[in-house]
PDB file of C-alpha atoms in Angstrom:
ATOM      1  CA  UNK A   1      -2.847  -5.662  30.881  1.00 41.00           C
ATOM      2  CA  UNK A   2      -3.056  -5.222  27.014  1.00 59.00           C
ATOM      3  CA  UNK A   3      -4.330  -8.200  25.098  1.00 69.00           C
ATOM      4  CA  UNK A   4      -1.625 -10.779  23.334  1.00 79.00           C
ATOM      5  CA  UNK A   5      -1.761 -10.012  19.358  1.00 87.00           C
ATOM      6  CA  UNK A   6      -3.047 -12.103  16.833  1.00 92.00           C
ATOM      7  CA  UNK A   7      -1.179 -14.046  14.529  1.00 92.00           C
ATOM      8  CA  UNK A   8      -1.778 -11.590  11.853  1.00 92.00           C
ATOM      9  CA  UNK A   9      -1.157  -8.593  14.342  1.00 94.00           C
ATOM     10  CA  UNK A  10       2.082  -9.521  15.292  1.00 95.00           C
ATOM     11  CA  UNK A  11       2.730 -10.370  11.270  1.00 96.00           C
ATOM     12  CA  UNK A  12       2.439  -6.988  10.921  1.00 96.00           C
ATOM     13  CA  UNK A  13       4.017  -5.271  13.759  1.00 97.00           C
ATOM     14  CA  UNK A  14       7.189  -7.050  12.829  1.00 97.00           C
ATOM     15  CA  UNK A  15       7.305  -6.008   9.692  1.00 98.00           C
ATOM     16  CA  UNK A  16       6.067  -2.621  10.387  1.00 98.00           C
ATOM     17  CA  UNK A  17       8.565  -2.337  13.374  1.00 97.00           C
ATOM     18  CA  UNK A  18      11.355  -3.212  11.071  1.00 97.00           C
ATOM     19  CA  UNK A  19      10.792  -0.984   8.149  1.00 98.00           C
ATOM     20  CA  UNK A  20      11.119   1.804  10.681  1.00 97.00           C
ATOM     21  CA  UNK A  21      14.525   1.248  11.664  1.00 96.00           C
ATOM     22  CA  UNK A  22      15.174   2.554   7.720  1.00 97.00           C
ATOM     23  CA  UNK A  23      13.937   5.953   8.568  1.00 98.00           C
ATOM     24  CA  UNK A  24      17.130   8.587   9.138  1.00 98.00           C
ATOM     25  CA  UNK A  25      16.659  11.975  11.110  1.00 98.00           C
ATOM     26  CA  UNK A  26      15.945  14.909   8.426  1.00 98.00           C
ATOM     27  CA  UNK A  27      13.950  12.749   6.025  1.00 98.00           C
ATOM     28  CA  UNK A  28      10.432  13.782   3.973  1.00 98.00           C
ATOM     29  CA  UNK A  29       8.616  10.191   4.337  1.00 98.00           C
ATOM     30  CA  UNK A  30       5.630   8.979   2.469  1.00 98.00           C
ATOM     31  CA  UNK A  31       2.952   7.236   4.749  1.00 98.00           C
ATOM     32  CA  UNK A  32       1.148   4.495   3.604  1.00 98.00           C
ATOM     33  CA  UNK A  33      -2.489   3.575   4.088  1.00 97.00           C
ATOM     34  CA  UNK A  34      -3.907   0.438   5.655  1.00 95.00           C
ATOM     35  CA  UNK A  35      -4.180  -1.736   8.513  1.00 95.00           C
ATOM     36  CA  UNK A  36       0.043  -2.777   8.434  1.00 97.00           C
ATOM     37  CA  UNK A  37       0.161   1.061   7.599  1.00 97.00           C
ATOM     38  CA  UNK A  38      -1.205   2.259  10.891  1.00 97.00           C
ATOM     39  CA  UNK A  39       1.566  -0.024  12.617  1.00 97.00           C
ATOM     40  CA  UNK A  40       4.178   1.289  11.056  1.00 98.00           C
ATOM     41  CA  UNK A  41       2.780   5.040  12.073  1.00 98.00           C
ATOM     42  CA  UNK A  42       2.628   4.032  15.214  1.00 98.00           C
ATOM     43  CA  UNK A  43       5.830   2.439  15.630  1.00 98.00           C
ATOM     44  CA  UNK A  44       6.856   5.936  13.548  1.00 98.00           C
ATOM     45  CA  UNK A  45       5.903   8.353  16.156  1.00 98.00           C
ATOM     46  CA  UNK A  46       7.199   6.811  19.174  1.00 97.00           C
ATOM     47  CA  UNK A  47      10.801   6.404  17.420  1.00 97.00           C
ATOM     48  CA  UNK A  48      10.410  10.248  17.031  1.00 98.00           C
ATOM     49  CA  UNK A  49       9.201  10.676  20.524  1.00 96.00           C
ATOM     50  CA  UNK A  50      12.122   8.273  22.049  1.00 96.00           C
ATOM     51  CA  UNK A  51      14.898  10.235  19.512  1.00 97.00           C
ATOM     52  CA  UNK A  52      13.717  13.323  18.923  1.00 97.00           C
ATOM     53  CA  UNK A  53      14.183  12.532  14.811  1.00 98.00           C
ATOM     54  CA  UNK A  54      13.015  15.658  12.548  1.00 98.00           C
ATOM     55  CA  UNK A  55      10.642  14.235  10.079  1.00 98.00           C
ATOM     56  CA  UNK A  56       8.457  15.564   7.508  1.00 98.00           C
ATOM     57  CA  UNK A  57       5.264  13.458   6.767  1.00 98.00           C
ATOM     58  CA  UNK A  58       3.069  13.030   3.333  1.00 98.00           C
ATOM     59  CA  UNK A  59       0.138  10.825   4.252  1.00 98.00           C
ATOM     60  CA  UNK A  60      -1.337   8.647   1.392  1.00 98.00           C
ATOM     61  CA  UNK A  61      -5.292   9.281   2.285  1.00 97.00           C
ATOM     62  CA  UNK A  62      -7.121  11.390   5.189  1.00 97.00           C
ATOM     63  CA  UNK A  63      -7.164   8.377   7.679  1.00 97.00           C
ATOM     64  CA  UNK A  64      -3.056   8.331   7.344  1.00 98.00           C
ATOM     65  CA  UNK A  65      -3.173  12.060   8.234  1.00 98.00           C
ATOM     66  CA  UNK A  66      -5.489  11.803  11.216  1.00 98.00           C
ATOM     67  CA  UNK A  67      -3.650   9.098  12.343  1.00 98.00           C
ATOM     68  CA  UNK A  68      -0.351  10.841  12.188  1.00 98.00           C
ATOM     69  CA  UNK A  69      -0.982  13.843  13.433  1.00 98.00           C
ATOM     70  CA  UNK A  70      -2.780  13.014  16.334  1.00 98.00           C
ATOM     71  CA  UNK A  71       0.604  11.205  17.082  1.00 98.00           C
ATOM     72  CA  UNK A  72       2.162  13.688  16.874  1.00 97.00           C
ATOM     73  CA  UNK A  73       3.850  13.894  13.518  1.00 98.00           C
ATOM     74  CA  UNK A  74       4.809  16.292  11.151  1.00 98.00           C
ATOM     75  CA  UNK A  75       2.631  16.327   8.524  1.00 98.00           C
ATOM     76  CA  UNK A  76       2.136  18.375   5.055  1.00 98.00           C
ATOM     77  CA  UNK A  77       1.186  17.772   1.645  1.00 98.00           C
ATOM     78  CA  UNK A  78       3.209  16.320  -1.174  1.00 98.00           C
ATOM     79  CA  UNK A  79       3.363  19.630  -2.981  1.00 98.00           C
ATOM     80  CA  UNK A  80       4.801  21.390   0.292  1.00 98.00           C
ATOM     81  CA  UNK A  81       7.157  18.556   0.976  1.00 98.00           C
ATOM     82  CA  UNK A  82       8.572  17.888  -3.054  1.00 96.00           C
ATOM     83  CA  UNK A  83      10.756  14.893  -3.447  1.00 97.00           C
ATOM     84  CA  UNK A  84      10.705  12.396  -0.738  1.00 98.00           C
ATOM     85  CA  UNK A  85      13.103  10.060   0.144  1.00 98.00           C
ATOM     86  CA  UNK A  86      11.250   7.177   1.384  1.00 98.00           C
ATOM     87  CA  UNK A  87       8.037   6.054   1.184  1.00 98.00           C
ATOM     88  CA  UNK A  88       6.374   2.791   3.387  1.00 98.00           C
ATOM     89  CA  UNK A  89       3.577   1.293   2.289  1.00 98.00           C
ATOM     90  CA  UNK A  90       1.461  -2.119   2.308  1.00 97.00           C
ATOM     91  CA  UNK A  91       0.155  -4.224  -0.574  1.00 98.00           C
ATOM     92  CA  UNK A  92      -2.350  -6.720  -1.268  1.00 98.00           C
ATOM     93  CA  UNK A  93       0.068  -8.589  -2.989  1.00 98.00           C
ATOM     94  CA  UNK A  94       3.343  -8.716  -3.945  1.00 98.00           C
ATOM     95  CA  UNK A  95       4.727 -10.929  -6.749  1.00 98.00           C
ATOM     96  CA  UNK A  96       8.693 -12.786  -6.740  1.00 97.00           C
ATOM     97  CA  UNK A  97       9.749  -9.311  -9.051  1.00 97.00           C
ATOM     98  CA  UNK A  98       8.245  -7.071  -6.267  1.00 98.00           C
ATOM     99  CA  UNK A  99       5.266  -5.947  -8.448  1.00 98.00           C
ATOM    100  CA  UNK A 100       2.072  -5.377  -6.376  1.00 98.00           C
ATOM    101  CA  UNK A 101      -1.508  -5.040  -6.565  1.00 98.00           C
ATOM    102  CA  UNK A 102      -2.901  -2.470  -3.767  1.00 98.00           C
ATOM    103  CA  UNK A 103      -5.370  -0.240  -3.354  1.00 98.00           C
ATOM    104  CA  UNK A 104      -7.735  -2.656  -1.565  1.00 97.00           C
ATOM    105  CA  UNK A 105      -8.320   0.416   1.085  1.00 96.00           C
ATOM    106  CA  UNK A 106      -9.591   2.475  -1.455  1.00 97.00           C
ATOM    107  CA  UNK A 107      -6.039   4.613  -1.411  1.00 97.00           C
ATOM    108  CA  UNK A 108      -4.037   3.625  -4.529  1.00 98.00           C
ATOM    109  CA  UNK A 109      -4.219   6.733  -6.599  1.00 98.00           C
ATOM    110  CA  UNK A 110      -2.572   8.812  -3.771  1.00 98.00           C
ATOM    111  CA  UNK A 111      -0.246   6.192  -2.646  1.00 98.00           C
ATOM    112  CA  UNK A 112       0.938   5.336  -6.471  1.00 98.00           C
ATOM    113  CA  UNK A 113       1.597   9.337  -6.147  1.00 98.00           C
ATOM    114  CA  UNK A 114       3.598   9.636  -3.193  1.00 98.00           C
ATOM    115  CA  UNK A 115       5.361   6.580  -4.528  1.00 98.00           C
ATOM    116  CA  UNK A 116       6.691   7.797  -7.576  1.00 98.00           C
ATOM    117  CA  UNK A 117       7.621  11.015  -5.796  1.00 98.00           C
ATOM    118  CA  UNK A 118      10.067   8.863  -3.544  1.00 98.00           C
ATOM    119  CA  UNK A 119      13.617   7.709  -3.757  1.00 98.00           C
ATOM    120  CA  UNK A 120      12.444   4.697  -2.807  1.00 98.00           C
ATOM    121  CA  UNK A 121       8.914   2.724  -2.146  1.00 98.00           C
ATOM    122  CA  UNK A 122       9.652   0.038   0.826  1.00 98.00           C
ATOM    123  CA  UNK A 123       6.405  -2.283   0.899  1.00 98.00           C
ATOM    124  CA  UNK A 124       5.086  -3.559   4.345  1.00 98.00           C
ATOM    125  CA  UNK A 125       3.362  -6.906   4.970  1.00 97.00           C
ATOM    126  CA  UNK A 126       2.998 -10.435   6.079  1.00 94.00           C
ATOM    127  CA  UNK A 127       3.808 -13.639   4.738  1.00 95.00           C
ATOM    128  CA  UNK A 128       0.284 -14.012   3.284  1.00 95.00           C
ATOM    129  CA  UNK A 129       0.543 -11.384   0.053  1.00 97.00           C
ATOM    130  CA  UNK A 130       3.412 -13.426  -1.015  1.00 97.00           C
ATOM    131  CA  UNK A 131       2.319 -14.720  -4.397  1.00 98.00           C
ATOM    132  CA  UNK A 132       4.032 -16.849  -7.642  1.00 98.00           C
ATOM    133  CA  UNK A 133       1.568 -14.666  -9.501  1.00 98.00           C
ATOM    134  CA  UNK A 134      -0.319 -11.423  -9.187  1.00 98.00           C
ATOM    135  CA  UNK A 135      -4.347 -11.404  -9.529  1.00 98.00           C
ATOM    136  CA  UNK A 136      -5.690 -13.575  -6.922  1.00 97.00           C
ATOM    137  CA  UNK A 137      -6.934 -10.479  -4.892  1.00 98.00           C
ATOM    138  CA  UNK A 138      -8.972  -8.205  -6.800  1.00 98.00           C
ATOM    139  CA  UNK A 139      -7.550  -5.496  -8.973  1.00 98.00           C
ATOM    140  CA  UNK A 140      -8.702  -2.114  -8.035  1.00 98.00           C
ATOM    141  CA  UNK A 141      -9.530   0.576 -10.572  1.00 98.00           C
ATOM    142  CA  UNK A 142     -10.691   3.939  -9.979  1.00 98.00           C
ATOM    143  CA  UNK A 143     -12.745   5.740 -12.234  1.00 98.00           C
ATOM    144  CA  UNK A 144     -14.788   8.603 -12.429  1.00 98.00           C
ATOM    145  CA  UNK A 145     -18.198   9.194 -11.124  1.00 98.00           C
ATOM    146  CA  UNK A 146     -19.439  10.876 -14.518  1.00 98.00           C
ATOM    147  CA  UNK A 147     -20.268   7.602 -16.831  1.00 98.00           C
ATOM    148  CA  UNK A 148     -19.156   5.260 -14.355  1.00 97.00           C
ATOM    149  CA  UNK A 149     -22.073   2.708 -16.103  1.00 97.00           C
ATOM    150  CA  UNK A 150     -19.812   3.112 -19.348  1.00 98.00           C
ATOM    151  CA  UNK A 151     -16.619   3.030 -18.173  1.00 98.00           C
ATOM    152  CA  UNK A 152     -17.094   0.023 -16.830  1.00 98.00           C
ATOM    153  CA  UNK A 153     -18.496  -1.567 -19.782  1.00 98.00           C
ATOM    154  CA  UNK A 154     -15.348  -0.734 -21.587  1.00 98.00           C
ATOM    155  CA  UNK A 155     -13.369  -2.104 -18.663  1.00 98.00           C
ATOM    156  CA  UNK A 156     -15.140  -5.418 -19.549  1.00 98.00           C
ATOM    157  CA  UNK A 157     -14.518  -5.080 -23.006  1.00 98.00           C
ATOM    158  CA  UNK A 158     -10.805  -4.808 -22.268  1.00 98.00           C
ATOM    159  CA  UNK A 159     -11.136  -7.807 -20.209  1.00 98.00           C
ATOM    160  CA  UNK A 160     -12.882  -9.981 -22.891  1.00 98.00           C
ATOM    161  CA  UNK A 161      -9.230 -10.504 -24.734  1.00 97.00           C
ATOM    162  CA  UNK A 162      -6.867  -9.929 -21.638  1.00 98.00           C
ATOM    163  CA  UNK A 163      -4.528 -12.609 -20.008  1.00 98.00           C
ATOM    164  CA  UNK A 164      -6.273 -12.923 -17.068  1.00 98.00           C
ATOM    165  CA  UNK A 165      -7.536 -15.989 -15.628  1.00 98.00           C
ATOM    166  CA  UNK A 166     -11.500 -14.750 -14.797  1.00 98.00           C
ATOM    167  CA  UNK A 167     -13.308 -12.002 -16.132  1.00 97.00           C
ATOM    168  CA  UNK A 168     -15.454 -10.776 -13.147  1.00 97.00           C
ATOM    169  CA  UNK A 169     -15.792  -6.969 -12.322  1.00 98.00           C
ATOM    170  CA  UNK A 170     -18.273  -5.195  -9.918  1.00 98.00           C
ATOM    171  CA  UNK A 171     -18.339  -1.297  -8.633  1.00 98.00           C
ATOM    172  CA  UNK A 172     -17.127  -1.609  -4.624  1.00 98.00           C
ATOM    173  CA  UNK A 173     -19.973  -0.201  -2.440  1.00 98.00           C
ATOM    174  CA  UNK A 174     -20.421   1.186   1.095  1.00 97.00           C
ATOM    175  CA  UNK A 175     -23.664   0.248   2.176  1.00 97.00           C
ATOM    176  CA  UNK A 176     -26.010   1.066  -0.090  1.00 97.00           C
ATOM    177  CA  UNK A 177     -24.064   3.025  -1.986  1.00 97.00           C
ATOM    178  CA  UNK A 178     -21.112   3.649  -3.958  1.00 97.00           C
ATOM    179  CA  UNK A 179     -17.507   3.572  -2.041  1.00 98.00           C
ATOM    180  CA  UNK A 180     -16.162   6.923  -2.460  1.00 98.00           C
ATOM    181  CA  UNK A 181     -12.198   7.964  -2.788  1.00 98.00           C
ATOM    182  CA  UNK A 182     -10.497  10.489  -1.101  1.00 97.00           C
ATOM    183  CA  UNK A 183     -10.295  11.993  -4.620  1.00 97.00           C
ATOM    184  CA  UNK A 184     -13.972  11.801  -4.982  1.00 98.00           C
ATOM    185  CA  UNK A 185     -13.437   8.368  -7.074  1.00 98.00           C
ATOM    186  CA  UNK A 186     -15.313   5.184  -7.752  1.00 98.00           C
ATOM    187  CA  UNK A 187     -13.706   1.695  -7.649  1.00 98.00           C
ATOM    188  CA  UNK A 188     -14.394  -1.012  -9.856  1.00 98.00           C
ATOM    189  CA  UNK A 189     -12.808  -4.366  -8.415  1.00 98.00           C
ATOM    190  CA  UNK A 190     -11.785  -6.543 -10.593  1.00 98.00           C
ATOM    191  CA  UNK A 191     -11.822 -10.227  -9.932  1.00 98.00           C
ATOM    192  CA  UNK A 192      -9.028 -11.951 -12.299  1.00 98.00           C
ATOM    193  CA  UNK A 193      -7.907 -14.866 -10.629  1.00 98.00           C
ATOM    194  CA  UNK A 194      -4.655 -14.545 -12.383  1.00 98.00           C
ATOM    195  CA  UNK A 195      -2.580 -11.687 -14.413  1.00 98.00           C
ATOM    196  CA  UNK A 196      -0.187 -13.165 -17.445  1.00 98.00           C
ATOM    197  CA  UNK A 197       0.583  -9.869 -18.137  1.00 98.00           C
ATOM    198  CA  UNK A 198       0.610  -7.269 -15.897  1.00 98.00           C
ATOM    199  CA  UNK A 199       1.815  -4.194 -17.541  1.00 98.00           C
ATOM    200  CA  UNK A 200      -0.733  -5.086 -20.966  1.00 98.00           C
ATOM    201  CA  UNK A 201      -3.463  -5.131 -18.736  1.00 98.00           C
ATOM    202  CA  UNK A 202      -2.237  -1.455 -16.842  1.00 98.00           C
ATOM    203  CA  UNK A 203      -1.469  -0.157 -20.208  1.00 98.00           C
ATOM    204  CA  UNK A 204      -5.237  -0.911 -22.164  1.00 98.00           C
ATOM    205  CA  UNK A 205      -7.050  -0.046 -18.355  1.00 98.00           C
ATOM    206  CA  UNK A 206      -5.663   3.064 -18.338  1.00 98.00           C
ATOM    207  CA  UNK A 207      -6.072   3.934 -22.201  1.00 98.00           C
ATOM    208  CA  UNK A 208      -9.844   4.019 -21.346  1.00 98.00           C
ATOM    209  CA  UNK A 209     -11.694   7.678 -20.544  1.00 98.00           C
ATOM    210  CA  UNK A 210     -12.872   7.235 -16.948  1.00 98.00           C
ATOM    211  CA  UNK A 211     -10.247   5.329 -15.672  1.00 98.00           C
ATOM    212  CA  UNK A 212      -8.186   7.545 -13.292  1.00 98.00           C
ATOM    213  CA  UNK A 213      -5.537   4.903 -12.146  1.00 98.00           C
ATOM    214  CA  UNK A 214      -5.683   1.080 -11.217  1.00 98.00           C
ATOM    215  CA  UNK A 215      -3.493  -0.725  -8.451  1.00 98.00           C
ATOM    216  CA  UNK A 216      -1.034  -2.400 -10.354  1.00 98.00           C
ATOM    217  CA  UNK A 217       2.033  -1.019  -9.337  1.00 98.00           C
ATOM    218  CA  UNK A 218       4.427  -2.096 -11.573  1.00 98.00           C
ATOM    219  CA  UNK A 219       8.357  -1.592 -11.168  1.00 97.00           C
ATOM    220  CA  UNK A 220       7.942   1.080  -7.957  1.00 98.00           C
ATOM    221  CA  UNK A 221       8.710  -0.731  -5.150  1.00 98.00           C
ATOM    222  CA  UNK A 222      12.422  -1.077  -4.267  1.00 98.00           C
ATOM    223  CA  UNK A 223      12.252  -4.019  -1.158  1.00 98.00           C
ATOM    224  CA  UNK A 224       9.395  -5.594   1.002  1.00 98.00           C
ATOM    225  CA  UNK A 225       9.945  -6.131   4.165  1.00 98.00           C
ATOM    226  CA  UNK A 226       7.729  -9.362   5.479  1.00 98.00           C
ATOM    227  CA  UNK A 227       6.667  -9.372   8.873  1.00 98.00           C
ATOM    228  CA  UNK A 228       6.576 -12.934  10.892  1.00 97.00           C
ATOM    229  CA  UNK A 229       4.045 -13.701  14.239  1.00 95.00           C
ATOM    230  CA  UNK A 230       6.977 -14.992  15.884  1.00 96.00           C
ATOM    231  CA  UNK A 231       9.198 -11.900  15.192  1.00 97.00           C
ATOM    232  CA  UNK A 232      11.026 -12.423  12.426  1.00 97.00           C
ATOM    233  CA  UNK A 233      11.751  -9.766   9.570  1.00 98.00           C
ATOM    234  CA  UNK A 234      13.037 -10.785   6.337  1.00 98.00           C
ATOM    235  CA  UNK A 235      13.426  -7.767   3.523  1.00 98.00           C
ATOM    236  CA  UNK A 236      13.587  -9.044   0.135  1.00 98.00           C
ATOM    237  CA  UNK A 237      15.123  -6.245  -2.530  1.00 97.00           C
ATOM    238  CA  UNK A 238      13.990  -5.709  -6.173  1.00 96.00           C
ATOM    239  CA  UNK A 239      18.026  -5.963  -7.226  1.00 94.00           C
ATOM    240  CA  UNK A 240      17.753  -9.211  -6.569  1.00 92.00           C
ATOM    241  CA  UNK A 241      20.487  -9.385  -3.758  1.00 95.00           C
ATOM    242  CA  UNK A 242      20.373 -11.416  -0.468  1.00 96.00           C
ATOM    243  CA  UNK A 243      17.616 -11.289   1.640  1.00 96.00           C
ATOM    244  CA  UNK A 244      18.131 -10.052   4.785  1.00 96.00           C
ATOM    245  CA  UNK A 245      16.905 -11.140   8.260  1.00 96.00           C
ATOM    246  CA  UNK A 246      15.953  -9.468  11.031  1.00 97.00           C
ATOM    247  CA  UNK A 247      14.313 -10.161  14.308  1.00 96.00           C
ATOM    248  CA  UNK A 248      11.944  -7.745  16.415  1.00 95.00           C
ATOM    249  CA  UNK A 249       9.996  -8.671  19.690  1.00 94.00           C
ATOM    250  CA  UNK A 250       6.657  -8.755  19.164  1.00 91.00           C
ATOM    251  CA  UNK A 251       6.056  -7.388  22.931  1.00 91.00           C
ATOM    252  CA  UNK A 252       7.052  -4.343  21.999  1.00 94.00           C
ATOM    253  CA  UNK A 253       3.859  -3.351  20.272  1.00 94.00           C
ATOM    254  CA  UNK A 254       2.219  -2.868  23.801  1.00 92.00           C
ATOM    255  CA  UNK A 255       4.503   0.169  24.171  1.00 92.00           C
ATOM    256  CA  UNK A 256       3.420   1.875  21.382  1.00 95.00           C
ATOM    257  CA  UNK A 257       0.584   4.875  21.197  1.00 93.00           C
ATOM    258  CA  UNK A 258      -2.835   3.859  20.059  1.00 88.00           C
ATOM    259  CA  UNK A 259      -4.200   4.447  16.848  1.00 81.00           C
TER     260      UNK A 259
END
C-alpha cells in the first residue's frame, strides 16, 4: 500500500495533474524541470499510455530527459522539434502579473529557451510561490566559469544602485565545489528580498560579460495553474480573465509510474 502524500505532494500533483488535461494529441511539448515538473511527467506518460496521444517531447535539463524517456516518452531536442506549442513548467515564484523567478534547480537557461520557443508557457505550482512581489526567493544568475570572481563583482556593483530590497549574492555550490549547469554554467544566487523593478534589474544583469541569463522571466508565461492538497486546481491567465477552477483527486497519484 503506497504511502498518503504530503501536503506539498498532493499541492503539486493537483496542479501537475491538471495542466495535463491541456495537452492535445499531435503536440511538440516543452518539459519543465523540478520537483512539480517530474509530476506533471509522470502524470504525462500515463495519459499517453491510457490514450495512445502522439507527442513529441523537449526536456528543459538532462534529469527531464531521463525522466521522460524512461517513461516512455518521445523525446528530441529543441532544434529537431522547432516551434512548440506548449510548454509546462514550475517556478519559484510567481507574481499577481504572472512574472516569475525560476531557475532554483539550476535549469533556467534551457527552460527560458524552450519557453520562448512555445506558443504558450503554462507554469505549474502550489499555493506557496504565490507572491504580491517577486524577490523573496533568490534570483538565479548564470554566468560563466572563465572570470566568474569578476563577474560577480560587477553583479554587485549593479546591485549597489538597484531597487531591490537586500544586496546579498553568493556562487551556489555542490559540496565543496561549484554547482555546475547542464550548459557547463555557474550560478550566482542572489538574495534581494524584494524586486521594484524587475525588468531594470534583467536588463543591467544581463548587460554584464559573464552573465549568460538570470531567472527572471518576465512577460513568458501565459497562465499558472495552482495546485491545492485537497484537490483543487485553480488556473489564473496573464489576460487577466476569470480564473478557472478545477478539481482532481489526489488518489490518483498512486496510479501513476514512478519517477
Amino acid at each position: 500500500m503506497s504511502e498518503p502524500l504530503s501536503q506539498a505532494d498532493a499541492g503539486k500533483f493537483a496542479a501537475a495533474r491538471g495542466a495535463v488535461d491541456l495537452v492535445e494529441d499531435g503536440m511538440k511539448l516543452g518539459l519543465g524541470t523540478g520537483s512539480t515538473a517530474n509530476w506533471m511527467v509522470r502524470a504525462l506518460a500515463a495519459r499517453v499510455a491510457r490514450e495512445g496521444l502522439s507527442l513529441t517531447c523537449v526536456p528543459t535539463s538532462t534529469r527531464t530527459g531521463d525522466l521522460a524517456r524512461a517513461l516512455g516518452l518521445r523525446v528530441v531536442t529543441l532544434d529537431e522539434a522547432g516551434w512548440l506549442d506548449l510548454t509546462i513548467d514550475g517556478a519559484d515564484e510567481f507574481d499577481p502579473a504572472l512574472n516569475l523567478i525560476k531557475g532554483g534547480g539550476g535549469a533556467h537557461l534551457q527552460e527560458k529557451i524552450v519557453a520562448a520557443a512555445s506558443n504558450r508557457m503554462v507554469v505549474i505550482t502550489d499555493p506557496s510561490k504565490d507572491v504580491a512581489q517577486l524577490g523573496a526567493f533568490p534570483l538565479p544568475v548564470e554566468i560563466t566559469p572563465f572570470g566568474k570572481g569578476v563577474t560577480s563583482k560587477l553583479i554587485d556593483k549593479v546591485l549597489e544602485t538597484a531597487a531591490v530590497g537586500a544586496r546579498s549574492s553568493r556562487l551556489r555550490m555542490q559540496g565543496d565545489a561549484p554547482f555546475v549547469t547542464d550548459e557547463g554554467n555557474h550560478i550566482v544566487d542572489l538574495a534581494l528580498a524584494r524586486i521594484d523593478a524587475p525588468a531594470d534589474l534583467a536588463a543591467a544583469l544581463l548587460q554584464i560579460p559573464g552573465v549568460v541569463e538570470t531567472g527572471l522571466f518576465l512577460g513568458l508565461c501565459d497562465a499558472v495553474v495552482i495546485g491545492h492538497p485537497d484537490g483543487r486546481v485553480e488556473t489564473r491567465r496573464a489576460d487577466g480573465s476569470a480564473p478557472v477552477l478545477a478539481r482532481v483527486d489526489p488518489a490518483e497519484a498512486a496510479a501513476l509510474p514512478a519517477a
